[in-house]
PDB file of C-alpha atoms in Angstrom:
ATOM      1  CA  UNK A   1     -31.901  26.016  74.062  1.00 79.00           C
ATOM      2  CA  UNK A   2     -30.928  27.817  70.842  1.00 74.00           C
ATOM      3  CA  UNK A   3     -34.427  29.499  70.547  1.00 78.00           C
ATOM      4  CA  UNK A   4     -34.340  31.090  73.831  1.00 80.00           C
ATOM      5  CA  UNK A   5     -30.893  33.205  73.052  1.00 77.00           C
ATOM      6  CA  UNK A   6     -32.511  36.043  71.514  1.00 79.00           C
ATOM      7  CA  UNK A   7     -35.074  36.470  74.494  1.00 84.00           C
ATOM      8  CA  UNK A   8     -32.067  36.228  76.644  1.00 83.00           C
ATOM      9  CA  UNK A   9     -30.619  38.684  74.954  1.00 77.00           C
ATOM     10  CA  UNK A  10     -33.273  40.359  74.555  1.00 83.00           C
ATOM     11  CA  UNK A  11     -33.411  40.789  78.797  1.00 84.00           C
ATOM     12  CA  UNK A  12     -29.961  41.995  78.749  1.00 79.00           C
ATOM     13  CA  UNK A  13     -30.332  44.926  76.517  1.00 77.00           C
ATOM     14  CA  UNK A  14     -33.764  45.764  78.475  1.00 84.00           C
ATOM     15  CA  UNK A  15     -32.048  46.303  81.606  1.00 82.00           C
ATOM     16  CA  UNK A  16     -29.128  48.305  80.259  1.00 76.00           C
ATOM     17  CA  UNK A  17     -31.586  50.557  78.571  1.00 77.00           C
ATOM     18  CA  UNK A  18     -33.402  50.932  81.866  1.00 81.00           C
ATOM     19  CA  UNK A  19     -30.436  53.077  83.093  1.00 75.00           C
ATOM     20  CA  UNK A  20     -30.634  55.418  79.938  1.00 73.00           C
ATOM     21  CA  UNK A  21     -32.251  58.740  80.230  1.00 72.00           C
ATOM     22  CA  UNK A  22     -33.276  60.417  77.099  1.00 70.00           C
ATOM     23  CA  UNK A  23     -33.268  63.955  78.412  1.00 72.00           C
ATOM     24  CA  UNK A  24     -29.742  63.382  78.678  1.00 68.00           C
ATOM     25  CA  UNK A  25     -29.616  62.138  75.535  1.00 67.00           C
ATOM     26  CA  UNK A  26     -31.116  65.109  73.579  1.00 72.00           C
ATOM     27  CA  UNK A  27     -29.063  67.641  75.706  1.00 72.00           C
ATOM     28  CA  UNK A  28     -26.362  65.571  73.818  1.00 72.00           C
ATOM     29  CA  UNK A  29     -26.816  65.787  70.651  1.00 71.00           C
ATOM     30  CA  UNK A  30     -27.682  69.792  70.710  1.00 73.00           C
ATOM     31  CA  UNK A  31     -23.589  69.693  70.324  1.00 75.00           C
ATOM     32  CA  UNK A  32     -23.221  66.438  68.442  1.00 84.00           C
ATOM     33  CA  UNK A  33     -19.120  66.630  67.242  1.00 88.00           C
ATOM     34  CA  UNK A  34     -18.379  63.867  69.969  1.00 89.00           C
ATOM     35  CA  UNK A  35     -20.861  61.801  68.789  1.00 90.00           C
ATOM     36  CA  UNK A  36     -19.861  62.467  65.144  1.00 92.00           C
ATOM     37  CA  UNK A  37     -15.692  61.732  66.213  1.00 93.00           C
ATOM     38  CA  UNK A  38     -17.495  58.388  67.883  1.00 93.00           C
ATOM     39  CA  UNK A  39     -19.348  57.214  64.507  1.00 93.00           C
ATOM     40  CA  UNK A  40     -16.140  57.943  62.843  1.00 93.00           C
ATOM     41  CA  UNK A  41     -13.590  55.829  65.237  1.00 92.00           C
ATOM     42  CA  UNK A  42     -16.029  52.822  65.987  1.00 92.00           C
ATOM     43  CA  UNK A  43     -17.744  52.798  62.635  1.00 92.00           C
ATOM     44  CA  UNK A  44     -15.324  53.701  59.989  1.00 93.00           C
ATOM     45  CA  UNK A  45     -11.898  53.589  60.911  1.00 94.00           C
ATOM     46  CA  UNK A  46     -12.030  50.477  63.152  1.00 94.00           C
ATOM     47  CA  UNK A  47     -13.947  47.842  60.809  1.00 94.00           C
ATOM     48  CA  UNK A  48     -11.460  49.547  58.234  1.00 95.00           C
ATOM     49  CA  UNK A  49      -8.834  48.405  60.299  1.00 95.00           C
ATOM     50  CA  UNK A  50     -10.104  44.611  61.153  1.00 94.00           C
ATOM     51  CA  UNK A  51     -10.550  44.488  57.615  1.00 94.00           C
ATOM     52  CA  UNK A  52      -6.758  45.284  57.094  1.00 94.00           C
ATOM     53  CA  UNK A  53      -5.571  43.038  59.111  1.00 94.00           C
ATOM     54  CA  UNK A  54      -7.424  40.104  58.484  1.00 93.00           C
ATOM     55  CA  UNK A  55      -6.896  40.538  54.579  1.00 92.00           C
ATOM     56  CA  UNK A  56      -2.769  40.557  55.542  1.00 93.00           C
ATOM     57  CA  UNK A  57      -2.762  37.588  58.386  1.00 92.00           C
ATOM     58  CA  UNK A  58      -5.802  35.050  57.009  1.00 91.00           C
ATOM     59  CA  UNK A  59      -6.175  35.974  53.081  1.00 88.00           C
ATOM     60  CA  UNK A  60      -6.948  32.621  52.230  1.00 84.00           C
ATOM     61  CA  UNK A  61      -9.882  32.254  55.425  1.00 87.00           C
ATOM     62  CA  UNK A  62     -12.592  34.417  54.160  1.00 88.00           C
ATOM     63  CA  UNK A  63     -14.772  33.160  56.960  1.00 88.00           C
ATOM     64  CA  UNK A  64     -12.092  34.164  59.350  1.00 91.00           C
ATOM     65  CA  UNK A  65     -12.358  37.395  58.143  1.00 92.00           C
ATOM     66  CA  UNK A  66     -15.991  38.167  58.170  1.00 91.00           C
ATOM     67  CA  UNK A  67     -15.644  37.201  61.944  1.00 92.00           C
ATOM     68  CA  UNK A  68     -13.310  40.119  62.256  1.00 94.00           C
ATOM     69  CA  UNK A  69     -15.331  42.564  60.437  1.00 93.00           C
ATOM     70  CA  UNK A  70     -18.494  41.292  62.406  1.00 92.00           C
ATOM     71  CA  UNK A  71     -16.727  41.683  65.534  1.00 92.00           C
ATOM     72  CA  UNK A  72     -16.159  45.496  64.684  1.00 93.00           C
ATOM     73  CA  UNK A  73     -19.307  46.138  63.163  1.00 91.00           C
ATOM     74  CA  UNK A  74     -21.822  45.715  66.138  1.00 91.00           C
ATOM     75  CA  UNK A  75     -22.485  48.217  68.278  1.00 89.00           C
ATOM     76  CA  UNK A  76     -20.853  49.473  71.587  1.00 89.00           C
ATOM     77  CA  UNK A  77     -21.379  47.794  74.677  1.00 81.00           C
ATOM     78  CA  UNK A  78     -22.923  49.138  77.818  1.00 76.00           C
ATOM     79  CA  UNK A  79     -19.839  48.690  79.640  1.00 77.00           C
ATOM     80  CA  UNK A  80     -18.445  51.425  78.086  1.00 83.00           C
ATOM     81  CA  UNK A  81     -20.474  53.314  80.195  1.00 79.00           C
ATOM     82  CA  UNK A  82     -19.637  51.423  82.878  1.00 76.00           C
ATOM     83  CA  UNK A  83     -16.015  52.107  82.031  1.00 85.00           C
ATOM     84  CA  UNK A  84     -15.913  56.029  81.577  1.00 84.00           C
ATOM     85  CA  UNK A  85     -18.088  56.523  84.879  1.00 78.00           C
ATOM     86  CA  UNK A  86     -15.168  54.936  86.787  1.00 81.00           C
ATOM     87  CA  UNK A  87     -12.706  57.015  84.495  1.00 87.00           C
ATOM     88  CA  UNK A  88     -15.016  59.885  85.515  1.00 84.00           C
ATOM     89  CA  UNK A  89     -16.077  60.877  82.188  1.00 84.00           C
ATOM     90  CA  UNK A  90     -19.510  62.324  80.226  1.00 84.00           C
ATOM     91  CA  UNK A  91     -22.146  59.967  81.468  1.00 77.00           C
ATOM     92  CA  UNK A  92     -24.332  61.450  79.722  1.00 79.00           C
ATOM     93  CA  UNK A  93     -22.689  61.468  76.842  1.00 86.00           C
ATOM     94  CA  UNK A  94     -21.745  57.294  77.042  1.00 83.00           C
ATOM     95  CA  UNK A  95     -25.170  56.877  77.697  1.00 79.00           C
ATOM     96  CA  UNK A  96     -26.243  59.295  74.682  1.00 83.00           C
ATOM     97  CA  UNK A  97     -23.401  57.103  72.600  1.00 87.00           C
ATOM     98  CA  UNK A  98     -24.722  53.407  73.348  1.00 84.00           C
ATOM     99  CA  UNK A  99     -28.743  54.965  72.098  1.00 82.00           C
ATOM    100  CA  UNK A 100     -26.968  56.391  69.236  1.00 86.00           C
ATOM    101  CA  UNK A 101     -24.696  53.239  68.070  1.00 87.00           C
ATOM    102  CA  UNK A 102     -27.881  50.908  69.193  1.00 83.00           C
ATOM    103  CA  UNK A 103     -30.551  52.261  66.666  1.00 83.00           C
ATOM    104  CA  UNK A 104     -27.817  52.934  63.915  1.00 87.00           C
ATOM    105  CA  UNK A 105     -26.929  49.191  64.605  1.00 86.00           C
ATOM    106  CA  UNK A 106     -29.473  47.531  61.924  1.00 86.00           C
ATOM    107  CA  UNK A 107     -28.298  49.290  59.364  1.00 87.00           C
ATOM    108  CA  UNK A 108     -24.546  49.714  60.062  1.00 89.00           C
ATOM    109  CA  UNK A 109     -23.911  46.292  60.895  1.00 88.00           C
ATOM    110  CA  UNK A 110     -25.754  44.269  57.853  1.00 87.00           C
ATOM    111  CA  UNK A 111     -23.991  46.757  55.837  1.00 87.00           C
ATOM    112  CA  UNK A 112     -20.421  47.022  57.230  1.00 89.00           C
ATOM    113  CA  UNK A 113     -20.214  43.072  56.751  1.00 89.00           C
ATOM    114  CA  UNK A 114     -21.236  43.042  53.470  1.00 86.00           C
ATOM    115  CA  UNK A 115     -19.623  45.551  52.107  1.00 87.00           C
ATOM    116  CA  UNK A 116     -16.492  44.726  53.708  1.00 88.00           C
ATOM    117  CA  UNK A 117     -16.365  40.939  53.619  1.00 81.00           C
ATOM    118  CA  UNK A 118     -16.583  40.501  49.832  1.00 70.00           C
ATOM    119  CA  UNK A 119     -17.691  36.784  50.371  1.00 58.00           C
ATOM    120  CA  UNK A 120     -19.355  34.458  48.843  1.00 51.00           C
ATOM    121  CA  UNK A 121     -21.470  32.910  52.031  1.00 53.00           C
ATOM    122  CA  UNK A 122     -24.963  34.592  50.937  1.00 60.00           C
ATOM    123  CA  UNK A 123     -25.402  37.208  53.983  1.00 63.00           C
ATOM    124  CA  UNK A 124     -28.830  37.649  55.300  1.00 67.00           C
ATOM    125  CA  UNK A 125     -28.918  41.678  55.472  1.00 69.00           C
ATOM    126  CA  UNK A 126     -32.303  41.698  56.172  1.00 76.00           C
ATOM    127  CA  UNK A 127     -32.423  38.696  58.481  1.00 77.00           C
ATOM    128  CA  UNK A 128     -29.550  40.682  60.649  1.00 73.00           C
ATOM    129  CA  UNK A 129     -31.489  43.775  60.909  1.00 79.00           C
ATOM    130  CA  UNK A 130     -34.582  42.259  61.851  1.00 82.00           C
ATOM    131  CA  UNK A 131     -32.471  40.022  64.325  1.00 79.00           C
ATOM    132  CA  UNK A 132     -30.404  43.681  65.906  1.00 79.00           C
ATOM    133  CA  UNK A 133     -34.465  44.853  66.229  1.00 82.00           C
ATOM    134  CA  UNK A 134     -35.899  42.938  68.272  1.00 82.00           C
ATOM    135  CA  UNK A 135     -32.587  42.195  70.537  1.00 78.00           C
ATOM    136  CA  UNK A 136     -31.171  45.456  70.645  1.00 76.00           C
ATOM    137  CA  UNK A 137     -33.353  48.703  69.467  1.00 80.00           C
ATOM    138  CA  UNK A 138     -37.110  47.926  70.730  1.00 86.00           C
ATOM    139  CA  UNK A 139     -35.667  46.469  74.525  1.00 85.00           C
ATOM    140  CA  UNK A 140     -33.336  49.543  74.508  1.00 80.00           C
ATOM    141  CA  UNK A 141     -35.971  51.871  73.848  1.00 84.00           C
ATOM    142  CA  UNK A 142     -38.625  49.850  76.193  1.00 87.00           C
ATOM    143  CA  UNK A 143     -35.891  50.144  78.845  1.00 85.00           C
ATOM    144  CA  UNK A 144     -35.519  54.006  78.251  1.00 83.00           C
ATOM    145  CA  UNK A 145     -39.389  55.040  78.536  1.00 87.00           C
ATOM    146  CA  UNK A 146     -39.593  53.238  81.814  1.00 88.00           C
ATOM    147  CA  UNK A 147     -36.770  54.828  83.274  1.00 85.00           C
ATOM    148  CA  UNK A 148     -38.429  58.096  81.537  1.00 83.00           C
ATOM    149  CA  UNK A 149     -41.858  57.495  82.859  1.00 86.00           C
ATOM    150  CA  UNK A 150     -40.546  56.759  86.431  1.00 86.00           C
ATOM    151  CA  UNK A 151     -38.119  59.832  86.118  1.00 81.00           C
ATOM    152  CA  UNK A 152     -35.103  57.473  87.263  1.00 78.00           C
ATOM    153  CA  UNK A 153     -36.262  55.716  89.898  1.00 83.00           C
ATOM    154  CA  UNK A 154     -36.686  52.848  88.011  1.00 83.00           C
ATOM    155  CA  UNK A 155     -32.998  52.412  87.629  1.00 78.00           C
ATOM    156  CA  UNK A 156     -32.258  53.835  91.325  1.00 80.00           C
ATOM    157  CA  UNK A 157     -34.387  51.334  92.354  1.00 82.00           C
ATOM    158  CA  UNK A 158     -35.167  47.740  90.468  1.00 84.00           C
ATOM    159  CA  UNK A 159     -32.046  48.198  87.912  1.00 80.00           C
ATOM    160  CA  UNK A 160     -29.751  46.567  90.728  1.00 82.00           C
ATOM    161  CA  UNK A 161     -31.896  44.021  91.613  1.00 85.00           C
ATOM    162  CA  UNK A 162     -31.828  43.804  87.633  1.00 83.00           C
ATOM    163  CA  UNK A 163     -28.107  42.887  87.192  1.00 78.00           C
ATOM    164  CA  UNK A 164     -27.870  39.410  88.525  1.00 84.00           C
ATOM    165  CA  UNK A 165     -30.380  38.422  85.757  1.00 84.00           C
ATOM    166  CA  UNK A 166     -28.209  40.135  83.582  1.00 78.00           C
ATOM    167  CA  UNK A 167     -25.114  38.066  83.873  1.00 79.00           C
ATOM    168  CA  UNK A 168     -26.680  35.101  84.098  1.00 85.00           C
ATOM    169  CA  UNK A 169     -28.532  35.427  80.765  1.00 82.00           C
ATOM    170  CA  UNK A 170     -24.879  36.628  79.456  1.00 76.00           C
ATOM    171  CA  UNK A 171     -23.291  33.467  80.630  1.00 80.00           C
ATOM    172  CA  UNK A 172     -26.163  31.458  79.026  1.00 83.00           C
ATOM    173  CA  UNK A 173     -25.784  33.057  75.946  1.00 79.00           C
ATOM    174  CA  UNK A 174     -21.957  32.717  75.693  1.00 75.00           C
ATOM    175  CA  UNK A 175     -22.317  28.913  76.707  1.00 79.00           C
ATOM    176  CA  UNK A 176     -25.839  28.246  74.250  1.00 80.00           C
ATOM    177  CA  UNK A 177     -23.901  29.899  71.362  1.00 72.00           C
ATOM    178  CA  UNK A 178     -20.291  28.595  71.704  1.00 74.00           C
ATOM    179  CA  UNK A 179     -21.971  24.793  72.385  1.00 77.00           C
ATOM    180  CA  UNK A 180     -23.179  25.308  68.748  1.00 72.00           C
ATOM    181  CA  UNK A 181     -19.918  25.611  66.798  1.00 68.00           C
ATOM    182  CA  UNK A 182     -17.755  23.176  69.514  1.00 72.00           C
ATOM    183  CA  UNK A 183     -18.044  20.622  67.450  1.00 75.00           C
ATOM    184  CA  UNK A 184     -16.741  21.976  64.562  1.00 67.00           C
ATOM    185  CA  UNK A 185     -14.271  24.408  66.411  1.00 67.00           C
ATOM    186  CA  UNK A 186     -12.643  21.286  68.548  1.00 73.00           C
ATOM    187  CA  UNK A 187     -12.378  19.079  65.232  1.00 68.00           C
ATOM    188  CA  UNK A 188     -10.452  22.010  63.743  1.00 66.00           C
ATOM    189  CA  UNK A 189      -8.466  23.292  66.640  1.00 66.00           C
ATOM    190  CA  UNK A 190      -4.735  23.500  65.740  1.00 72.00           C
ATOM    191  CA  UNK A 191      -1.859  26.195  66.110  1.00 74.00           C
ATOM    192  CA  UNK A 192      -3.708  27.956  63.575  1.00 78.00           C
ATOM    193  CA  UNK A 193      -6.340  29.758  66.275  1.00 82.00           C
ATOM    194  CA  UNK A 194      -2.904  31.182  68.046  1.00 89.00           C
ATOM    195  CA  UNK A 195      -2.431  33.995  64.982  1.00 91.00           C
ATOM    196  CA  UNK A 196      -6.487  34.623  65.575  1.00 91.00           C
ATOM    197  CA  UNK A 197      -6.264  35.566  69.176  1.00 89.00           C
ATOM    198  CA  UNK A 198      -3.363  37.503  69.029  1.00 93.00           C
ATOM    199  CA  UNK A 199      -4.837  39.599  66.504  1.00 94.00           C
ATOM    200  CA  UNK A 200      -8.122  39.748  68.374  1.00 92.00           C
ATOM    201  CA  UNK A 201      -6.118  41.118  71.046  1.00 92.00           C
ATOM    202  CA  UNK A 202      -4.036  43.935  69.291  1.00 94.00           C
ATOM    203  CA  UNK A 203      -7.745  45.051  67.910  1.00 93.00           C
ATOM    204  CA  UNK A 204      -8.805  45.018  71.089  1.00 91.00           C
ATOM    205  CA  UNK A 205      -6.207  47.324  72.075  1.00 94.00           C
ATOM    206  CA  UNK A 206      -5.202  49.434  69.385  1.00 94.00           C
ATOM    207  CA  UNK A 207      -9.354  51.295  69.482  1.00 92.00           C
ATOM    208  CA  UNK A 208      -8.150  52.830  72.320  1.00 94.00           C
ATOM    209  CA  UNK A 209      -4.967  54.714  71.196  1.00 95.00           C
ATOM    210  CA  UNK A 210      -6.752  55.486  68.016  1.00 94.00           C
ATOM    211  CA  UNK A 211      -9.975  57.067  69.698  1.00 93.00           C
ATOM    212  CA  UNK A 212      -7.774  58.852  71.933  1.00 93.00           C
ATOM    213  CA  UNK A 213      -5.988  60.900  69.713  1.00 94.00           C
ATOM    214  CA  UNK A 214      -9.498  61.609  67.464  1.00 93.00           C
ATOM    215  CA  UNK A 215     -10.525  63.129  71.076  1.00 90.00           C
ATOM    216  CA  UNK A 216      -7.425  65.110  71.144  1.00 91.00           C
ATOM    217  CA  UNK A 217      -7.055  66.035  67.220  1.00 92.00           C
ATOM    218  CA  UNK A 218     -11.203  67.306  67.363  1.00 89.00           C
ATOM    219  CA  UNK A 219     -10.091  69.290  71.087  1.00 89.00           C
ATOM    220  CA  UNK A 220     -12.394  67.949  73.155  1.00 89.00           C
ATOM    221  CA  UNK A 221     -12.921  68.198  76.555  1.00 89.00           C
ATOM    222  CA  UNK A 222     -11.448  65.954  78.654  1.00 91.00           C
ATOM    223  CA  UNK A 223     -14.581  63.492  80.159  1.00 90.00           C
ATOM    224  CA  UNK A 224     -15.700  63.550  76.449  1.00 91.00           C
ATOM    225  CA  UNK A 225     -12.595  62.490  75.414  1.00 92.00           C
ATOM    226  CA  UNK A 226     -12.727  59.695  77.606  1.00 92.00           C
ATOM    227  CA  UNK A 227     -16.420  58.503  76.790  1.00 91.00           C
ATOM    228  CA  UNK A 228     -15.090  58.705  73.254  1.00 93.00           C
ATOM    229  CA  UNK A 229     -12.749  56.122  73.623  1.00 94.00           C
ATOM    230  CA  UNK A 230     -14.172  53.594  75.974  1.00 93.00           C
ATOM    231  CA  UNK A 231     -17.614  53.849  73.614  1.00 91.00           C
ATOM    232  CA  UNK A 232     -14.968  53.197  70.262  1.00 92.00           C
ATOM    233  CA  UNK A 233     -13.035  50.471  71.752  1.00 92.00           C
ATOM    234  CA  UNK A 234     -15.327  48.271  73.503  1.00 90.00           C
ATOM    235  CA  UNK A 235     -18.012  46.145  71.648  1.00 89.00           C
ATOM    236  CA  UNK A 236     -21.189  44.792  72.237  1.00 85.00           C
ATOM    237  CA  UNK A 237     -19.550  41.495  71.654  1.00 84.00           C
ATOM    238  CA  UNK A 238     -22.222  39.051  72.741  1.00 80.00           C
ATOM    239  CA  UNK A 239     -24.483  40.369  69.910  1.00 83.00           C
ATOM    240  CA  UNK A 240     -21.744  39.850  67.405  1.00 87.00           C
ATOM    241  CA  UNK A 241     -21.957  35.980  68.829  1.00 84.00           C
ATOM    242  CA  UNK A 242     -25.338  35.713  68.412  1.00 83.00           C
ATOM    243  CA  UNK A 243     -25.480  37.177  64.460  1.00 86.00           C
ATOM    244  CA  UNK A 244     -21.881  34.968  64.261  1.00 86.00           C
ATOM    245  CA  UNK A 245     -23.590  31.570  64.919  1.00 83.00           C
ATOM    246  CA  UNK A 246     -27.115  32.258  63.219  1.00 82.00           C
ATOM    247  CA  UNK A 247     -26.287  34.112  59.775  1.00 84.00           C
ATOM    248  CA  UNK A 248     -22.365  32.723  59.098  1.00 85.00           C
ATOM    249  CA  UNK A 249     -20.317  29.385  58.628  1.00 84.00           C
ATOM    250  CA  UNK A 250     -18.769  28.166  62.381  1.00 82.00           C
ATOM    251  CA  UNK A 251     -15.226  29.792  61.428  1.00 85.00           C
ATOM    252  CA  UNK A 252     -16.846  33.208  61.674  1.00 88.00           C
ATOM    253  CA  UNK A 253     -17.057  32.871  65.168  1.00 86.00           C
ATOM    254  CA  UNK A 254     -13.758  32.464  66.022  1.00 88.00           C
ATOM    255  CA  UNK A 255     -12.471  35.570  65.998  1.00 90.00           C
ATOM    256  CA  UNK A 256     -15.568  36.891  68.135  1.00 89.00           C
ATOM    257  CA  UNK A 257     -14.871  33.934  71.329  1.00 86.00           C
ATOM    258  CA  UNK A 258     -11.484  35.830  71.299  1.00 87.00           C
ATOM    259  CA  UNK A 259     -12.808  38.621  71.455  1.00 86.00           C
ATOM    260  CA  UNK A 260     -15.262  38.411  74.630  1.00 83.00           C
ATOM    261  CA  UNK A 261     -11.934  36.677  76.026  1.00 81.00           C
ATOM    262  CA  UNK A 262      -9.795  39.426  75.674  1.00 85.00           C
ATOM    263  CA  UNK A 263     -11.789  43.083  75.227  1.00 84.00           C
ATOM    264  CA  UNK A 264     -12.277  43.651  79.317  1.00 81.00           C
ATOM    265  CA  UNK A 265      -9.000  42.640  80.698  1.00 85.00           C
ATOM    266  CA  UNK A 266      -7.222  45.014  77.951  1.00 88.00           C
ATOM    267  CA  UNK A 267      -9.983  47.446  78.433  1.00 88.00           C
ATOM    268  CA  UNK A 268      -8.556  47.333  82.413  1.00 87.00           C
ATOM    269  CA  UNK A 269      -4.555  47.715  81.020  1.00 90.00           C
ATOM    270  CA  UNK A 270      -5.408  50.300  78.634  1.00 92.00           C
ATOM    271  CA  UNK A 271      -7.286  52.096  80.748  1.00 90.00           C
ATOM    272  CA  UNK A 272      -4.530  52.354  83.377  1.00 91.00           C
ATOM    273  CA  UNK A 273      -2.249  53.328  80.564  1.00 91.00           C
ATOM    274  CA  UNK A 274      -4.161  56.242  79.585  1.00 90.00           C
ATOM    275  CA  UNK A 275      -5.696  57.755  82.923  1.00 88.00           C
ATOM    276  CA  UNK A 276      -3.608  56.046  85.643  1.00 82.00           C
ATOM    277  CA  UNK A 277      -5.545  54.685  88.433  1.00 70.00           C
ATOM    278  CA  UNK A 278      -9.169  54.403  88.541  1.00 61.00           C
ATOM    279  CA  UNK A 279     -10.544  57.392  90.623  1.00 54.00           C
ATOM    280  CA  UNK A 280     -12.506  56.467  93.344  1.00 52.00           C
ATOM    281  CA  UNK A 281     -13.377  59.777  94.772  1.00 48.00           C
TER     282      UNK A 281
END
């Protein structure tokens, strides 16, 4: 079934694109210093951080490492959106940052990883980029002329009826793509995965203090501020699977199962920590 992950993926990134509007997203970027604070927290300082980290905790597992680096590299995920509408924050502006971080993805993520990794697994830039292309930028952009060309009804309408295919193409992904490496991952499982996922967690959580205060040091308002930080710390992490198990050794996936394990329940916890209670009215 390995073939059919990127049309699967493929699906999924349709039908989140279906619910983005690019009116919104060119009243956006007429003021772009959010989105400039967002390329700097999810792009800069967080792979910069991953790459810390590893280098301290795993110096000696170099494909360990490029799992980290890969797993902050790749764009943000549409649930940030999902995320800072409960929060009530700038929809438009979530939706503006997932376009943004989606088309910059083929050329930040090839290059992140290979500047950052310093390995000596031969990376397939160009394979990468072609691969974020036809999963991530022409569905997303697909998704967003429909939902122009209908003026929204589109997503008022079919999206929902959408979402079930969604998560079962996620699940099918996330099953297809961990199958793949069991083998290896089971024959090496030891104590040694425990320092891993504890350090896939802290990542996990420590985007959100950090893109929280970049809100607050570049005085933004308030719903901005909180698109900014759901967009930084969350991850399209399935895509990060998919590169994981087609360009790198089975290792490099490691660290990106933890970190679809962990990034929605601390997304929940952090959340709360930050804003209190969801609103609901």
């Amino acid at each position: 079934m390995k073939p059919s992950v990127t049309i699967l993926f493929a699906i999924i990134t349709f039908i989140g694109g279906l619910g983005i509007n690019s009116n919104a997203f060119f009243k956006v970027v007429k003021k772009p210093k959010a989105i400039f604070i967002f390329i700097i927290g999810a792009n800069l300082i967080m792979p910069l951080i991953a790459w810390t980290l590893a280098h301290l905790f795993f110096p000696n597992q170099q494909n360990v490492i490029t799992g980290f680096i890969l797993l902050m590299a790749v764009p943000t995920g549409m649930t940030g959106y999902i995320w800072s509408s409960i929060y009530k924050g700038n929809e438009a502006l979530s939706l503006t940052l997932i376009l943004v971080s989606t088309l910059l993805a083929p050329i930040l993520t090839p290059y992140t990883v290979s500047l950052l990794s310093n390995t000596s697994v031969h990376i397939d830039t160009a394979g990468m980029m072609i691969s974020l292309v036809l999963m991530v930028v022409i569905p997303s952009i697909v998704g967003t002329l429909i939902n122009n060309l209908t003026k929204g009804e589109v997503n008022n309408h079919i999206t929902p009826c959408l979402k079930p295919f969604s998560k079962i193409s996620l699940f099918l992904i996330i099953l297809i793509n961990t199958a793949l490496v069991s083998e290896r991952l089971i024959a090496n499982a030891s104590w040694a995965y425990v320092p891993i996922a504890l350090t896939c967690a802290f990542l996990a959580v420590i985007g959100y203090p950090i893109s929280y205060m970049l809100g607050g040091i570049a005085r933004l308002a308030d719903k901005e501020s909180k698109s900014i930080t759901f967009a930084s710390s969350l991850r399209n992490v399935s895509t990060a699977l998919v590169l994981a198990i087609a360009y790198f050794p089975p290792e490099t996936a490691l660290p990106v199962i933890f970190g679809i394990v962990f990034q929605q329940s601390t997304c929940a916890v952090m959340a709360y920590v930050l804003y209190g209670r969801k609103k609901t009215t």
